[in-house]
Tab-separated table of C-alpha atoms and ligand atoms in Angstrom:
chain	number	residue	atom	x	y	z
A	202	MET	CA	-10.790	5.773	-12.076
A	203	ALA	CA	-9.533	9.207	-14.669
A	204	ASP	CA	-9.045	10.584	-10.192
A	205	CYS	CA	-7.929	8.223	-8.608
A	206	LEU	CA	-4.294	9.468	-7.888
A	207	PHE	CA	-2.882	5.848	-7.888
A	208	CYS	CA	-4.394	4.983	-10.910
A	209	LYS	CA	-2.633	7.828	-12.591
A	210	MET	CA	0.907	5.747	-10.925
A	211	VAL	CA	0.066	2.624	-12.337
A	212	ALA	CA	-1.258	5.170	-15.744
A	213	GLY	CA	1.332	6.544	-15.659
A	214	SER	CA	0.559	10.402	-15.020
A	215	ILE	CA	2.145	11.277	-12.151
A	216	LYS	CA	5.436	8.801	-11.775
A	217	PRO	CA	5.687	8.244	-8.214
A	218	ASP	CA	9.760	6.979	-6.748
A	219	ILE	CA	8.316	3.738	-8.015
A	220	VAL	CA	10.422	-0.369	-5.112
A	221	TYR	CA	8.669	-3.297	-7.022
A	222	GLU	CA	6.463	-3.858	-10.255
A	223	ASP	CA	4.895	-6.816	-11.654
A	224	ALA	CA	2.050	-7.871	-14.187
A	225	ASP	CA	-0.250	-7.286	-10.344
A	226	VAL	CA	0.705	-4.376	-8.253
A	227	LEU	CA	2.652	-0.945	-8.243
A	228	ALA	CA	4.599	-0.552	-4.324
A	229	PHE	CA	6.658	2.872	-4.195
A	230	ARG	CA	7.502	4.921	-1.556
A	231	ASP	CA	4.983	6.786	0.876
A	232	ILE	CA	5.616	10.930	-0.410
A	233	ASN	CA	5.030	11.830	4.012
A	234	PRO	CA	7.026	8.533	5.478
A	235	GLN	CA	6.506	7.425	8.606
A	236	ALA	CA	8.539	5.653	9.431
A	237	PRO	CA	12.606	4.304	7.846
A	238	THR	CA	11.120	2.404	5.604
A	239	HIS	CA	6.772	3.699	4.036
A	240	VAL	CA	5.421	2.484	1.313
A	241	LEU	CA	2.710	1.852	-0.645
A	242	VAL	CA	1.699	-1.780	-2.262
A	243	ILE	CA	-1.368	-1.707	-4.670
A	244	PRO	CA	-3.488	-3.896	-7.531
A	245	LYS	CA	-3.086	-2.227	-10.373
A	246	ASP	CA	-6.772	-2.630	-10.086
A	247	HIS	CA	-9.040	-0.047	-9.121
A	248	ILE	CA	-10.313	-1.354	-5.649
A	249	ALA	CA	-11.523	1.547	-3.525
A	250	THR	CA	-11.731	0.479	-0.036
A	251	ILE	CA	-11.521	-3.296	1.502
A	252	ASN	CA	-15.497	-2.555	1.356
A	253	ASP	CA	-15.061	-3.575	-2.052
A	254	ILE	CA	-13.415	-6.406	-1.972
A	255	ALA	CA	-15.019	-9.304	-3.770
A	256	PRO	CA	-14.519	-12.938	-4.215
A	257	ASP	CA	-13.017	-13.188	-8.037
A	258	HIS	CA	-9.925	-10.406	-5.352
A	259	ASP	CA	-8.220	-12.904	-3.467
A	260	ALA	CA	-5.449	-13.902	-5.520
A	261	LEU	CA	-5.222	-10.703	-6.040
A	262	VAL	CA	-5.449	-9.883	-2.319
A	263	GLY	CA	-3.035	-12.273	-1.712
A	264	LYS	CA	-0.523	-10.923	-4.521
A	265	LEU	CA	-0.292	-7.485	-1.879
A	266	PHE	CA	0.980	-9.494	0.960
A	267	LEU	CA	3.293	-11.497	-1.531
A	268	ALA	CA	4.640	-7.645	-2.717
A	269	ALA	CA	4.386	-6.872	0.799
A	270	LYS	CA	7.191	-9.370	1.541
A	271	LYS	CA	9.277	-8.366	-1.877
A	272	VAL	CA	9.290	-4.257	-0.416
A	273	ALA	CA	10.806	-5.963	2.396
A	274	ASP	CA	13.580	-8.174	1.333
A	275	ILE	CA	14.479	-5.163	-1.025
A	276	ASP	CA	15.181	-2.645	2.687
A	277	GLY	CA	17.018	-5.519	4.714
A	278	ILE	CA	13.993	-5.333	7.037
A	279	ALA	CA	12.707	-8.536	6.746
A	280	THR	CA	14.215	-10.124	9.861
A	281	SER	CA	14.761	-7.174	11.731
A	282	GLY	CA	10.562	-6.825	11.067
A	283	TYR	CA	8.241	-4.723	10.077
A	284	ARG	CA	3.953	-3.627	9.982
A	285	VAL	CA	1.987	-3.667	6.990
A	286	VAL	CA	-1.192	-2.139	7.574
A	287	MET	CA	-3.952	-1.168	5.449
A	288	ASN	CA	-7.597	1.794	6.262
A	289	CYS	CA	-10.535	0.918	5.820
A	290	ASN	CA	-12.484	4.646	5.356
A	291	ARG	CA	-12.973	7.211	8.430
A	292	HIS	CA	-12.137	6.149	11.580
A	293	ALA	CA	-8.989	4.688	9.759
A	294	GLY	CA	-8.151	8.091	8.082
A	295	GLN	CA	-8.402	6.728	4.932
A	296	GLU	CA	-7.094	9.764	2.125
A	297	VAL	CA	-6.483	7.694	-0.160
A	298	TYR	CA	-9.820	6.009	-2.217
A	299	HIS	CA	-7.780	2.695	-3.666
A	300	ILE	CA	-6.996	0.123	-1.559
A	301	HIS	CA	-3.781	-0.070	-0.422
A	302	LEU	CA	-0.509	-1.543	2.032
A	303	HIS	CA	1.751	0.885	4.704
A	304	VAL	CA	4.657	-1.949	4.767
A	305	LEU	CA	6.353	0.336	7.573
A	306	GLY	CA	10.089	-0.828	8.864
A	307	GLY	CA	13.979	0.626	9.784
A	308	ARG	CA	12.252	1.906	13.412
A	309	GLN	CA	11.063	-0.011	16.183
A	310	MET	CA	7.116	-0.312	16.288
A	311	SER	CA	5.055	0.473	19.221
A	312	TRP	CA	1.350	-1.148	20.029
A	313	PRO	CA	-1.666	-0.533	20.300
A	314	PRO	CA	-1.484	1.967	16.713
A	315	GLY	CA	-3.643	5.416	17.946
B	12	LIG	P1	-4.009	6.305	3.878
B	12	LIG	O1	-4.971	7.335	4.880
B	12	LIG	O2	-4.171	5.017	4.589
B	12	LIG	O3	-4.895	6.112	2.823
B	12	LIG	O4	-2.359	6.759	3.514
B	12	LIG	C1	-2.794	7.163	2.160
B	12	LIG	C2	-1.490	7.330	2.079
B	12	LIG	O5	-0.911	8.071	0.816
B	12	LIG	C3	-0.398	8.096	2.759
B	12	LIG	O6	0.556	8.058	4.548
B	12	LIG	C4	0.339	9.630	2.138
B	12	LIG	O7	1.075	10.820	2.890
B	12	LIG	C5	0.163	8.744	0.732
B	12	LIG	N1	0.452	9.930	-0.433
B	12	LIG	C6	-0.188	10.498	-0.816
B	12	LIG	N2	-0.086	11.520	-1.523
B	12	LIG	C7	1.160	11.035	-2.174
B	12	LIG	C8	1.617	10.734	-3.381
B	12	LIG	N3	1.847	11.588	-4.536
B	12	LIG	N4	3.001	9.640	-3.647
B	12	LIG	C9	3.319	8.440	-2.136
B	12	LIG	N5	2.100	8.678	-1.143
B	12	LIG	C10	1.550	9.819	-1.695
B	13	LIG	ZN1	-6.956	4.227	-8.401
């Protein structure tokens, strides 16, 4: 998607602070971090929202979680704990319409979220 911010990161025309990358996913630090660790994990393929995830994306969606686990290991928060969140559409506050897991950790989280 030519006008998608996260597709531009995958293409390399915008350079994020990359934490982890493989053939299918890219993980980079959020520009406006809400916790000591705040990393976004995206598929390299453009999928706009959770509602657009198709049955043949099942392996790819699993790889997002495997990458989130790797990010937690890299930042040393696997044992202390972390939260993984994906927002969908307006009521959840989705701002970038290319699905992404938020990996948040390094501080105590509260529940329920706002
Ligand atoms: P969401 O509201 O779930 O769509 O999350 C979008 C996230 O992308 C927000 O946490 C933003 O801070 C983050 N973001 C926006 N632009 C950039 C950027 N250029 N680099 C890194 N993160 C960004
Ligand atoms: Zn995209």
